[in-house]
Short mmCIF file of C-alpha atoms and ligand atoms in Angstrom, two decimals:
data_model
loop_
_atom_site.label_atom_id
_atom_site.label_comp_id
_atom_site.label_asym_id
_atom_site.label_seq_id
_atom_site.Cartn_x
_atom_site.Cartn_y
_atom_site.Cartn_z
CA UNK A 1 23.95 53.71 198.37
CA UNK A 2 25.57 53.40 202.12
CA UNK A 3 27.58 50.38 202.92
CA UNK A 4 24.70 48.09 204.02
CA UNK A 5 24.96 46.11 207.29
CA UNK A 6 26.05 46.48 211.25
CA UNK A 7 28.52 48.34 212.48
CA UNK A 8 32.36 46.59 211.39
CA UNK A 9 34.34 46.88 214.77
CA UNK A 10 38.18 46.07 213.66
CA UNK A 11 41.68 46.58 214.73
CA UNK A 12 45.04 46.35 213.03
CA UNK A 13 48.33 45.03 214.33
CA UNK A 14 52.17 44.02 212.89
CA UNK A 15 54.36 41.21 213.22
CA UNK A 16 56.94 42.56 211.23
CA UNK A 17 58.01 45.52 208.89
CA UNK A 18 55.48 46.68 206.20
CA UNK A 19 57.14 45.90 202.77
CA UNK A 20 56.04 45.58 199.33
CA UNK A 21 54.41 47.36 196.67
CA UNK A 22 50.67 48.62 197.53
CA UNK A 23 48.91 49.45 194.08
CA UNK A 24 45.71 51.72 195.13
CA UNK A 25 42.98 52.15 193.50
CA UNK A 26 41.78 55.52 191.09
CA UNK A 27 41.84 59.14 192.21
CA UNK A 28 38.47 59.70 193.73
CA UNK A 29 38.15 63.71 192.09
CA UNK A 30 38.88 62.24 189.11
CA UNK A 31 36.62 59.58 188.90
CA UNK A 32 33.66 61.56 189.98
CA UNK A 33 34.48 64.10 186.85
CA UNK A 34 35.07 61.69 184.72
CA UNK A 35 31.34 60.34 184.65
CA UNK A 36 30.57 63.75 185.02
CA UNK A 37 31.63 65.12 182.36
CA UNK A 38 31.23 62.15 180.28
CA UNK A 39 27.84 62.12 180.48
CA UNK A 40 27.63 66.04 179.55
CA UNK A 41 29.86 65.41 176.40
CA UNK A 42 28.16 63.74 173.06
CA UNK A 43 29.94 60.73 172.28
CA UNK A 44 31.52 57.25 173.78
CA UNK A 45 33.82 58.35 176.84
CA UNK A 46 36.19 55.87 177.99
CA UNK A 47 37.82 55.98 181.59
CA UNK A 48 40.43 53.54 182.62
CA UNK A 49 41.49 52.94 186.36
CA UNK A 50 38.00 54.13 187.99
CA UNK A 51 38.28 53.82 191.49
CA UNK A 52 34.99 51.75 192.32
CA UNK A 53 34.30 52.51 195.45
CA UNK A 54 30.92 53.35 196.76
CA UNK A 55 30.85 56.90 196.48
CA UNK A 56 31.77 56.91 192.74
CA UNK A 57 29.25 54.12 192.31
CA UNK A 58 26.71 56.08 193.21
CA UNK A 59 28.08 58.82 191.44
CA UNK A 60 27.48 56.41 188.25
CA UNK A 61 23.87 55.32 189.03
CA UNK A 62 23.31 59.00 189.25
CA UNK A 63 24.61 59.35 185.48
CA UNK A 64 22.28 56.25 184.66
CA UNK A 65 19.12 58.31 185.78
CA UNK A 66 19.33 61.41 183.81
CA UNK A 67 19.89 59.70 180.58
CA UNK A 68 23.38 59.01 180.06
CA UNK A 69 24.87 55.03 179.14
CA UNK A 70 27.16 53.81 181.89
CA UNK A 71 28.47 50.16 181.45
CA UNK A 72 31.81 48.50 183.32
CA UNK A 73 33.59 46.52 181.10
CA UNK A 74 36.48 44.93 182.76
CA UNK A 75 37.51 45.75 185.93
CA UNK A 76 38.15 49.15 186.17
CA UNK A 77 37.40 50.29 182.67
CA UNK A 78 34.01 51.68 181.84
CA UNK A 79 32.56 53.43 179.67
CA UNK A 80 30.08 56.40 179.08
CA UNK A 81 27.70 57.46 176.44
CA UNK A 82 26.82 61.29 176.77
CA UNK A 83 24.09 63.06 176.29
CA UNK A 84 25.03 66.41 175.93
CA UNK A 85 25.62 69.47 177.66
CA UNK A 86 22.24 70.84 179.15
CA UNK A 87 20.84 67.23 177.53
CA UNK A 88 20.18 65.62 180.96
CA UNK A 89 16.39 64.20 181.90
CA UNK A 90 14.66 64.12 184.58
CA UNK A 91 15.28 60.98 186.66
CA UNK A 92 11.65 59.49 187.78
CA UNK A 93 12.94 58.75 191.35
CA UNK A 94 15.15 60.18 194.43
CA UNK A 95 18.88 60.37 193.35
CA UNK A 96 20.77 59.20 196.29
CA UNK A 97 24.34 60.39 196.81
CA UNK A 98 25.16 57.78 199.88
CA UNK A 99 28.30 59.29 201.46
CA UNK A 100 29.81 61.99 198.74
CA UNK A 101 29.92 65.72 199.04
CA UNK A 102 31.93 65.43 196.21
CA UNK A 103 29.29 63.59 194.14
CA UNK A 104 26.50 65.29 195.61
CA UNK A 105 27.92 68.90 194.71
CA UNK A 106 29.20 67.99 191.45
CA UNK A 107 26.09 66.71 190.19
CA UNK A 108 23.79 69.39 191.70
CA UNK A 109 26.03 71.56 189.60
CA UNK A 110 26.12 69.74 186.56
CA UNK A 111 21.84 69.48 186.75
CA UNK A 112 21.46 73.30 187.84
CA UNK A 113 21.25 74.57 184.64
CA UNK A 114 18.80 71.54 183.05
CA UNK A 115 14.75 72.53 183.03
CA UNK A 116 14.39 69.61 185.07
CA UNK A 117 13.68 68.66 189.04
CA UNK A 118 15.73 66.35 190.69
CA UNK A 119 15.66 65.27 194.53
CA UNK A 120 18.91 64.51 196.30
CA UNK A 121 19.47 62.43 199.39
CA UNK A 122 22.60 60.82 201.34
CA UNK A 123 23.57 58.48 204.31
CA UNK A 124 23.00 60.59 207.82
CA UNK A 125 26.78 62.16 207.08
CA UNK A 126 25.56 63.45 204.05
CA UNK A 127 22.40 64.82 205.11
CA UNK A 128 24.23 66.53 208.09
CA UNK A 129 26.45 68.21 205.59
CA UNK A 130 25.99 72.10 204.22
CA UNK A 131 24.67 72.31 201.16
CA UNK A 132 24.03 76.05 200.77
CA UNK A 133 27.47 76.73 200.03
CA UNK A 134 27.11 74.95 196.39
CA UNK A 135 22.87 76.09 196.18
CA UNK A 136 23.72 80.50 196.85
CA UNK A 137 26.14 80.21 193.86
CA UNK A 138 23.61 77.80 191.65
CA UNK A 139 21.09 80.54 192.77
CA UNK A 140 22.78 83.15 190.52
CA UNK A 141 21.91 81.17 187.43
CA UNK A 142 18.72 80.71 188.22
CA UNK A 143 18.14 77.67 190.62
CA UNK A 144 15.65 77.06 192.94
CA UNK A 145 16.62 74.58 195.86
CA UNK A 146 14.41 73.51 198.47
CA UNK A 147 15.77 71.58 200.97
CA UNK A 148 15.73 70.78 204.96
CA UNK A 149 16.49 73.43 207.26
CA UNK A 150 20.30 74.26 207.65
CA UNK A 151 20.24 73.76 203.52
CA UNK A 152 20.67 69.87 204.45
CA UNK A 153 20.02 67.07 202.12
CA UNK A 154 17.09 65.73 201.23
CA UNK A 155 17.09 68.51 199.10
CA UNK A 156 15.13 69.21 195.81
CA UNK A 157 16.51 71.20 193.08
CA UNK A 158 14.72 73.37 190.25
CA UNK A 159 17.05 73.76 187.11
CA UNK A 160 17.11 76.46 185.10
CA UNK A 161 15.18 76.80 182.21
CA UNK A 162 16.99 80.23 181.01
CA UNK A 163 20.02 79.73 182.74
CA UNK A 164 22.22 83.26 182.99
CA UNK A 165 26.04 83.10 182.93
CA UNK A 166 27.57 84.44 186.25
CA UNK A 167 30.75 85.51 188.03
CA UNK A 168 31.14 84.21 191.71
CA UNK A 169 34.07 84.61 193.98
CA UNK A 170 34.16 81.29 196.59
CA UNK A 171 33.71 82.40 199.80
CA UNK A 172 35.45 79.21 201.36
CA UNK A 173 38.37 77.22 199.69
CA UNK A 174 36.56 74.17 197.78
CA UNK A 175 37.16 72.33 194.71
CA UNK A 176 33.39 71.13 195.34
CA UNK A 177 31.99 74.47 195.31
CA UNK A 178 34.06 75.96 192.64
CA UNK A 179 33.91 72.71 190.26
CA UNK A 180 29.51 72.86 190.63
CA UNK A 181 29.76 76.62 189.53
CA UNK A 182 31.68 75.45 186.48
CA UNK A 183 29.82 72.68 185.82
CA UNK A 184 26.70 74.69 186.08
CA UNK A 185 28.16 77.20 183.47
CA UNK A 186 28.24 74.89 180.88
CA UNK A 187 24.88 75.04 180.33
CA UNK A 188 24.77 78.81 180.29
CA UNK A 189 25.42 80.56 177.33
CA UNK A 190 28.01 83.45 177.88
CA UNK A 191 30.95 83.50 180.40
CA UNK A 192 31.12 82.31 183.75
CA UNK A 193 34.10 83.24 186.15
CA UNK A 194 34.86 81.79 189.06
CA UNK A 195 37.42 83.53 191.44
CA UNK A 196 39.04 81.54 194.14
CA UNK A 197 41.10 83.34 196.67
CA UNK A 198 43.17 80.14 197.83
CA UNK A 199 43.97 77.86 195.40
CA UNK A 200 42.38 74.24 195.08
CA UNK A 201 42.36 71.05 193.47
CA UNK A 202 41.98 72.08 189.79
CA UNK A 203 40.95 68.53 188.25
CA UNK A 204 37.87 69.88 187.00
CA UNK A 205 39.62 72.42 184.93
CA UNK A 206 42.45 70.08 183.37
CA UNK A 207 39.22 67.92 182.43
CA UNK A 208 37.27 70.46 181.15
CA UNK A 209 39.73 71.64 178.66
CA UNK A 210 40.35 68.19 177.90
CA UNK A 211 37.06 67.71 177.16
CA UNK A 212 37.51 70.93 174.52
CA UNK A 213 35.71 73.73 176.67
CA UNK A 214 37.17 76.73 176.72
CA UNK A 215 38.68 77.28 179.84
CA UNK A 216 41.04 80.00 180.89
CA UNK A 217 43.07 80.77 184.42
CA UNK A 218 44.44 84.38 184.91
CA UNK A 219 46.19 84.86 188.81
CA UNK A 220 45.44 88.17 189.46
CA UNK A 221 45.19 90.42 192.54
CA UNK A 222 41.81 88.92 193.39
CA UNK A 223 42.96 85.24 193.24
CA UNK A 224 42.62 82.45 190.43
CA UNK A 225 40.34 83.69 187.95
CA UNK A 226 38.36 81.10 185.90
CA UNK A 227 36.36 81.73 182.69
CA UNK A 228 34.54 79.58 181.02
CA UNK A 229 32.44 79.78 178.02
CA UNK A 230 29.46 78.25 178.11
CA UNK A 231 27.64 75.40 175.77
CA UNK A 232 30.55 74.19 174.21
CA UNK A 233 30.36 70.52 172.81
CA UNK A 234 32.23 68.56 174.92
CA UNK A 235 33.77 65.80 173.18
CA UNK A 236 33.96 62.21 174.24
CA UNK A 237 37.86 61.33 175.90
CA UNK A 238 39.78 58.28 176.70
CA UNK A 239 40.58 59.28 180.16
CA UNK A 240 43.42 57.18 182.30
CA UNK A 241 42.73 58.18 186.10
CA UNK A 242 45.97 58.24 188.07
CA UNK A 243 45.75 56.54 191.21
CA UNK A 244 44.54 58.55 194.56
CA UNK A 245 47.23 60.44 196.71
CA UNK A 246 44.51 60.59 199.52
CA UNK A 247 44.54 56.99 199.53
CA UNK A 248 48.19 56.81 199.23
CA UNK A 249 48.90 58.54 202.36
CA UNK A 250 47.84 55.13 204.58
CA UNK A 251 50.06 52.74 203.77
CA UNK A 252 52.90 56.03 203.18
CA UNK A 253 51.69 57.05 206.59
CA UNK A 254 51.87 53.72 208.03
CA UNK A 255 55.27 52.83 206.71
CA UNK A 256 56.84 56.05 208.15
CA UNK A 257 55.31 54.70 211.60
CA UNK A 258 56.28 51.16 211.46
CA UNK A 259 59.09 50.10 212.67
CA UNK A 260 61.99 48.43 209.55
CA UNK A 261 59.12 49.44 206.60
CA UNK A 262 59.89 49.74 203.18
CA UNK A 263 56.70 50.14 200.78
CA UNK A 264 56.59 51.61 197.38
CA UNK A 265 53.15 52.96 196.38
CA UNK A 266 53.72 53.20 192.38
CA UNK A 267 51.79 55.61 189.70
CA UNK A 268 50.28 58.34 192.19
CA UNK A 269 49.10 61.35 190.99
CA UNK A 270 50.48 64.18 192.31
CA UNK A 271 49.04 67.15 191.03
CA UNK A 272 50.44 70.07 193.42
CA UNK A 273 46.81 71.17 194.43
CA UNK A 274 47.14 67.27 195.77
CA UNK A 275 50.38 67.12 197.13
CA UNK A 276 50.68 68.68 200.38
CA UNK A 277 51.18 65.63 202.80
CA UNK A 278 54.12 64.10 201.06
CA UNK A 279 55.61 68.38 200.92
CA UNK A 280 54.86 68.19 205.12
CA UNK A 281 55.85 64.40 205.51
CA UNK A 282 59.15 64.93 203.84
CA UNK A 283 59.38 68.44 206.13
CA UNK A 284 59.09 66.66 209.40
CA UNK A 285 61.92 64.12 208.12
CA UNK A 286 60.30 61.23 206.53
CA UNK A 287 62.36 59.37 204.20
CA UNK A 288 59.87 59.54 201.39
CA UNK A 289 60.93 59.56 197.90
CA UNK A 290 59.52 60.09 194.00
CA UNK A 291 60.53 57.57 192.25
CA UNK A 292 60.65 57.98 188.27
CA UNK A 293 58.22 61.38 187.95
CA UNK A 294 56.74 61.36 184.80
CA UNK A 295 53.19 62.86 183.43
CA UNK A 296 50.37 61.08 182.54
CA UNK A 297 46.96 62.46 181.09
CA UNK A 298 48.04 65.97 182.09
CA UNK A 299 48.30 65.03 185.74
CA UNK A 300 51.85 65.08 187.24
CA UNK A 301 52.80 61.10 188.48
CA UNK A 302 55.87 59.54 190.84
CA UNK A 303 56.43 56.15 192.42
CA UNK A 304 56.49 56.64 196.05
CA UNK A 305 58.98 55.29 198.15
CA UNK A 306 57.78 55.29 202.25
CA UNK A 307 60.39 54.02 204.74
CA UNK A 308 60.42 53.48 208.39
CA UNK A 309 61.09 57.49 210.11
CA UNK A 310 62.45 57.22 213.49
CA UNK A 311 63.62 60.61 213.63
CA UNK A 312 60.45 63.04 211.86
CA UNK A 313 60.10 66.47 214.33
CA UNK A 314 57.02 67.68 214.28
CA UNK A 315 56.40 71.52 212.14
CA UNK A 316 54.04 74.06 212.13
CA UNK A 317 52.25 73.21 208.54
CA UNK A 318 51.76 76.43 206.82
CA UNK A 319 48.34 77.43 206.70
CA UNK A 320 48.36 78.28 202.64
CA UNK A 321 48.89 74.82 202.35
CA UNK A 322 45.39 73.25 204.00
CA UNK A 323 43.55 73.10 200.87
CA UNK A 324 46.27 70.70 199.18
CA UNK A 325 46.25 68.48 201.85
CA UNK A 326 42.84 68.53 203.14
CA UNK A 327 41.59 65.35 203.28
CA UNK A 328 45.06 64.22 204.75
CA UNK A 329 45.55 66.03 208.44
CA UNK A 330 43.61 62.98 210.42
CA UNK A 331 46.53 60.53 208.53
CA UNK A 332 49.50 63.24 209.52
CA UNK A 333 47.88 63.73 212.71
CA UNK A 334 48.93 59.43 213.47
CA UNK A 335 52.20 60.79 211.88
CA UNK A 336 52.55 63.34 214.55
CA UNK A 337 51.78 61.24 217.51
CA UNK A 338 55.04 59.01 216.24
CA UNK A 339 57.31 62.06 216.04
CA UNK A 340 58.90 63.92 218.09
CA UNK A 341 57.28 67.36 219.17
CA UNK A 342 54.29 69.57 218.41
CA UNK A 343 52.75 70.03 215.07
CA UNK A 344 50.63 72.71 214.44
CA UNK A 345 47.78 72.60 212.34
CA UNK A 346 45.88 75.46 211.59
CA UNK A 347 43.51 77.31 209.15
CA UNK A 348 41.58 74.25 208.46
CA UNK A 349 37.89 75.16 209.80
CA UNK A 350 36.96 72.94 206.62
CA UNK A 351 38.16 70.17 208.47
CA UNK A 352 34.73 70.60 210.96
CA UNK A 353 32.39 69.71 207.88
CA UNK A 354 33.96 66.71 205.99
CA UNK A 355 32.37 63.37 206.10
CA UNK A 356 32.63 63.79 210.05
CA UNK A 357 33.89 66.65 212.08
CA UNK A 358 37.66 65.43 211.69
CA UNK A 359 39.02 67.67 214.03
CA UNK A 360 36.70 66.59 216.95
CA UNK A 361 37.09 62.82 215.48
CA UNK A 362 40.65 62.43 215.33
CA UNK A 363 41.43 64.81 218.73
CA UNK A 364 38.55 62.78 220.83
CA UNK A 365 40.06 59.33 219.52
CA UNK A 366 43.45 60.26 219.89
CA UNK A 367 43.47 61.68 223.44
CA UNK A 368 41.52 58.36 224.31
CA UNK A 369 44.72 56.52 222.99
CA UNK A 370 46.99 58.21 225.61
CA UNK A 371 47.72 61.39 222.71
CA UNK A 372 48.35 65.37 223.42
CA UNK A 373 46.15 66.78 221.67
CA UNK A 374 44.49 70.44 221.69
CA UNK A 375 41.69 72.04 219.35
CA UNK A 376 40.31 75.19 218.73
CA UNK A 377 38.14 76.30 215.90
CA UNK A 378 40.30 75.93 213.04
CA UNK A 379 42.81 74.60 214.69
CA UNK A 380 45.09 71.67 216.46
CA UNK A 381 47.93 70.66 217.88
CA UNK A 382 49.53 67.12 218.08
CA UNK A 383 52.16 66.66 220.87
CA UNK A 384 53.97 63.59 219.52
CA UNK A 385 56.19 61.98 221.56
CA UNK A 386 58.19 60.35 219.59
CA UNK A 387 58.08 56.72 217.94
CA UNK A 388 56.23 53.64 219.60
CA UNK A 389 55.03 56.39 222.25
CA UNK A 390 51.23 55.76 221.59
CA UNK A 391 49.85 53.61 224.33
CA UNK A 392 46.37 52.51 222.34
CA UNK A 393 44.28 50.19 223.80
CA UNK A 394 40.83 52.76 223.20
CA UNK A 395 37.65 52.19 221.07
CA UNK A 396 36.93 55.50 218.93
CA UNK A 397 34.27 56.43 216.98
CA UNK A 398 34.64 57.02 213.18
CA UNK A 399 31.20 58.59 212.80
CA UNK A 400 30.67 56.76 209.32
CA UNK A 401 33.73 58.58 208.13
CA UNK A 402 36.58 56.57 205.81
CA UNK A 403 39.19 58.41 206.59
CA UNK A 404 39.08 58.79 210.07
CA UNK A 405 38.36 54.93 210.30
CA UNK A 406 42.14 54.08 208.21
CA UNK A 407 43.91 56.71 209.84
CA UNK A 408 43.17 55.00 213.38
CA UNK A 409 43.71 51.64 211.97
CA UNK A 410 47.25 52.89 211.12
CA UNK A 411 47.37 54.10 214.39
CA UNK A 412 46.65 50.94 215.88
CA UNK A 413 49.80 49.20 213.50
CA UNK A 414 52.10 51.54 215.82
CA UNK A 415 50.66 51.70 219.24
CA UNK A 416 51.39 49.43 222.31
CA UNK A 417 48.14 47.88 222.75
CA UNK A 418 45.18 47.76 219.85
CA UNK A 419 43.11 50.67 218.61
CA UNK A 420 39.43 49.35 217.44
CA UNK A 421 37.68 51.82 215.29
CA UNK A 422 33.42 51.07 216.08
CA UNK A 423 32.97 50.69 212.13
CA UNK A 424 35.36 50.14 209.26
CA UNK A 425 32.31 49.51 206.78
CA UNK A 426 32.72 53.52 205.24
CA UNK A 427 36.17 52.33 203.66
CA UNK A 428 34.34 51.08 200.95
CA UNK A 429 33.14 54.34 199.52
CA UNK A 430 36.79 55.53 198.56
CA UNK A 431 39.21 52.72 199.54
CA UNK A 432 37.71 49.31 199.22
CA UNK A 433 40.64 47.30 199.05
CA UNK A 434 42.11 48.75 201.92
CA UNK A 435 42.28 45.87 204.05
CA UNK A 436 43.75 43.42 201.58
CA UNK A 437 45.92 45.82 200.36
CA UNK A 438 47.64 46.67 203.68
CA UNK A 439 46.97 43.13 204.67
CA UNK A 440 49.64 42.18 201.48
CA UNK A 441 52.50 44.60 203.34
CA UNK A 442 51.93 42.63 206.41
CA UNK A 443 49.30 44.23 208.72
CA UNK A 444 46.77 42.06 210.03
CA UNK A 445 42.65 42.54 210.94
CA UNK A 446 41.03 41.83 213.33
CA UNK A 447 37.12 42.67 213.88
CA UNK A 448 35.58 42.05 216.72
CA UNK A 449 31.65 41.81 215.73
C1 LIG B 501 37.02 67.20 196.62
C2 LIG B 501 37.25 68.38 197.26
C3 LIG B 501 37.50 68.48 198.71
C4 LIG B 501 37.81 67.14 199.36
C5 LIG B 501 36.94 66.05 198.84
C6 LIG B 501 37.07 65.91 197.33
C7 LIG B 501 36.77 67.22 195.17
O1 LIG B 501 36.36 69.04 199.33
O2 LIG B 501 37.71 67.22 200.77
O3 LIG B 501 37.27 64.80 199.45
O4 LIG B 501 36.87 66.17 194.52
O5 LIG B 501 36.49 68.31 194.65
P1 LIG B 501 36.17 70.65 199.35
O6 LIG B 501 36.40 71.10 198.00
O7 LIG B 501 34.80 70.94 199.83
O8 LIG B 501 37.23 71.12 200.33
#
């Protein structure tokens, strides 16, 4: 599914100080694994707090056509009747992944190792995304992939029918790639080990020993080491998804920027393979605070507490931190262009093949809005100068990417005239009640088509 409909030109301004509590929705990663893996386990699943956006929706439909029983039965809550591990069939039509990598990857590694065929497509950001990175490793067990050239989606894939266990080291740091090996070796009998040189986010291992696999990490010289015995029977869970920290970061972000803010985000997961913005925020001099840490269904969990930041500096963010803040560098980039001085950003080549190229997306729109900004490779530099310095008043293209889309919208809440983004429509895969959300703090919309 892609959000349907023209382009959604829209701006965001204040009258006031952000305040209030902003209560976003489900973690994304989790969400995706949690049909996931419910559907691969034999039994009822039960997941509270799914974020129902449009990229786990699809991720659900996708469950629905290899078998498994996916019903919603309040808001939030649904629930999942597995099929088995390896018990997937083959869907009778095309399964289409809208705007995910995530969902796309994950579920290309959870089929791999099924005797079936399944054809996957996406919105154009999806088929302009890599795909070999996820088919080389699925390769090793015995999958055939056939897809555009480049590896691009549509793509059709050719389980394994005598799937082979097999021990891969990840060439790049990604949860995606690492969790679709994994996935993959549960339908392979022996071990499979995974070796990741850089840590990253490590939901699908919490949830695959919660789901009683067993599932081992060693550090070693080589990196994390993952085993994982295949064909276990997963049984069903009652799984509580903490809410998103990659969602978080906006209205955090955008009450560090605006001026007199005070906005608690409550119940975020922050799992340290997550947590890297609020490390860097609180670096540069944000009054951030976790409020009343706790832990909830193995996942680490604070209130967050975001006030105004007149006086953040801008750092160099270490590189060994990239993968646990990944998805947040276009929202610290705003950050940057409200502090005072350069911040460095480097070692994030992933950034070049999200959802857009976010380095190209955020440095093109941001220079346009009267920003410093220089980019290399796998890297960039913000030259903030300091709060309220951001003259706006540009039209940038999101390239039907979500986060770059919110991150200039909180851009716009702090800049001297208006930012318009050409299309707000891709919040809806991960962040749907954006708007009303930072609408109840005190921003206000405006679209222009
Ligand atoms: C995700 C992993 C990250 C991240 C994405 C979600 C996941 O991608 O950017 O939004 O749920 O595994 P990579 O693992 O490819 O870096």
């Amino acid at each position: 599914m892609s959000h349907a409909g023209a382009p959604q030109e829209m701006s965001a301004r204040v009258k006031g100080p952000l305040t209030g509590e902003a209560h976003v929705p489900g973690d994304k990663s989790i969400s995706h694994r949690s049909l996931i893996l419910g559907a691969m386990a034999v039994g009822k699943t039960t997941i509270t707090g799914l974020l129902e956006g449009e990229d786990v929706l699809d991720t659900a439909k996708a469950m629905r056509a290899f078998g498994a029983e996916v019903s919603r039965d309040a808001d939030g809550v649904w629930s999942v009747h597995g099929v088995g591990t390896g018990g997937f069939a083959e869907p009778d039509r095309v399964i289409d992944c809208g705007n995910s990598g995530t969902g796309v990857r994950l579920v290309m590694g959870a089929v791999a190792t099924c005797p079936i065929s399944v054809t996957f497509t996406g919105d154009a950001s999806l088929c302009s995304r890599p795909m070999a990175r996820v088919t080389d490793p699925l390769a090793l067990f015995g999958t055939q992939a056939v897809g555009r050239s480049g590896g691009r989606l549509p793509m059709t894939l050719v389980g394994a029918a005598d799937p082979v266990p097999v021990r891969y080291v990840v060439p790049v740091p990604s949860a995606q790639v690492k969790s679709a090996v994994l996935l993959a070796g549960l339908n392979a009998p022996g071990r499979t080990v995974v070796i990741e040189k850089e840590a990253t986010r490590d939901h699908t291992e919490r949830m695959l020993a919660g789901f009683g696999a067993e599932i081992s990490t060693e550090v070693t010289e080589e990196g994390r080491v993952i085993t994982l015995t295949g064909q276990p029977e997963l049984k069903p869970q009652a799984i509580v998804v903490p809410r998103d920290p990659s969602s978080a970061a906006f209205p955090v972000c955008a009450a560090l920027i605006v001026p007199g803010s005070d906005v608690l985000v409550p119940n975020i997961g922050l799992n340290p393979t997550r947590a890297g913005l609020f490390e860097t925020l609180r670096e540069m001099g944000a009054d951030l605070t976790y409020e009343n840490p706790r832990e909830e269904g193995g996942e680490p969990v604070a209130d967050l507490r975001a006030k105004y930041s007149p006086d953040m500096q801008g750092i160099s963010v270490p590189p060994e931190r990239a993968a646990s803040m990944i998805d947040e560098y276009p929202i610290l980039s705003v950050v940057a262009a409200n502090a005072s001085g350069r911040t460095e950003m480097r070692g994030v080549a992933e950034l070049r093949v999200k959802e857009s190229d976010r380095i190209e997306a955020m440095a093109t729109g941001l220079l346009a809005n009267g920003v410093s900004v220089e980019a290399g490779d796998d890297w960039w530099i913000v030259e903030g100068a300091g709060p309220g310095s951001v003259a706006g008043g540009a039209t940038v293209e999101t390239h039907l990417d979500h986060r770059i889309a919110m991150s200039f919208l909180c851009l716009s809440l702090a800049s001297q005239d208006p930012v318009v983004v050409d299309d707000a429509g891709p919040i809806a895969t991960s962040f749907p009640i954006f708007r009303n959300l930072m609408e109840a703090l005190g921003a206000t919309f405006q679209t222009e088509s």
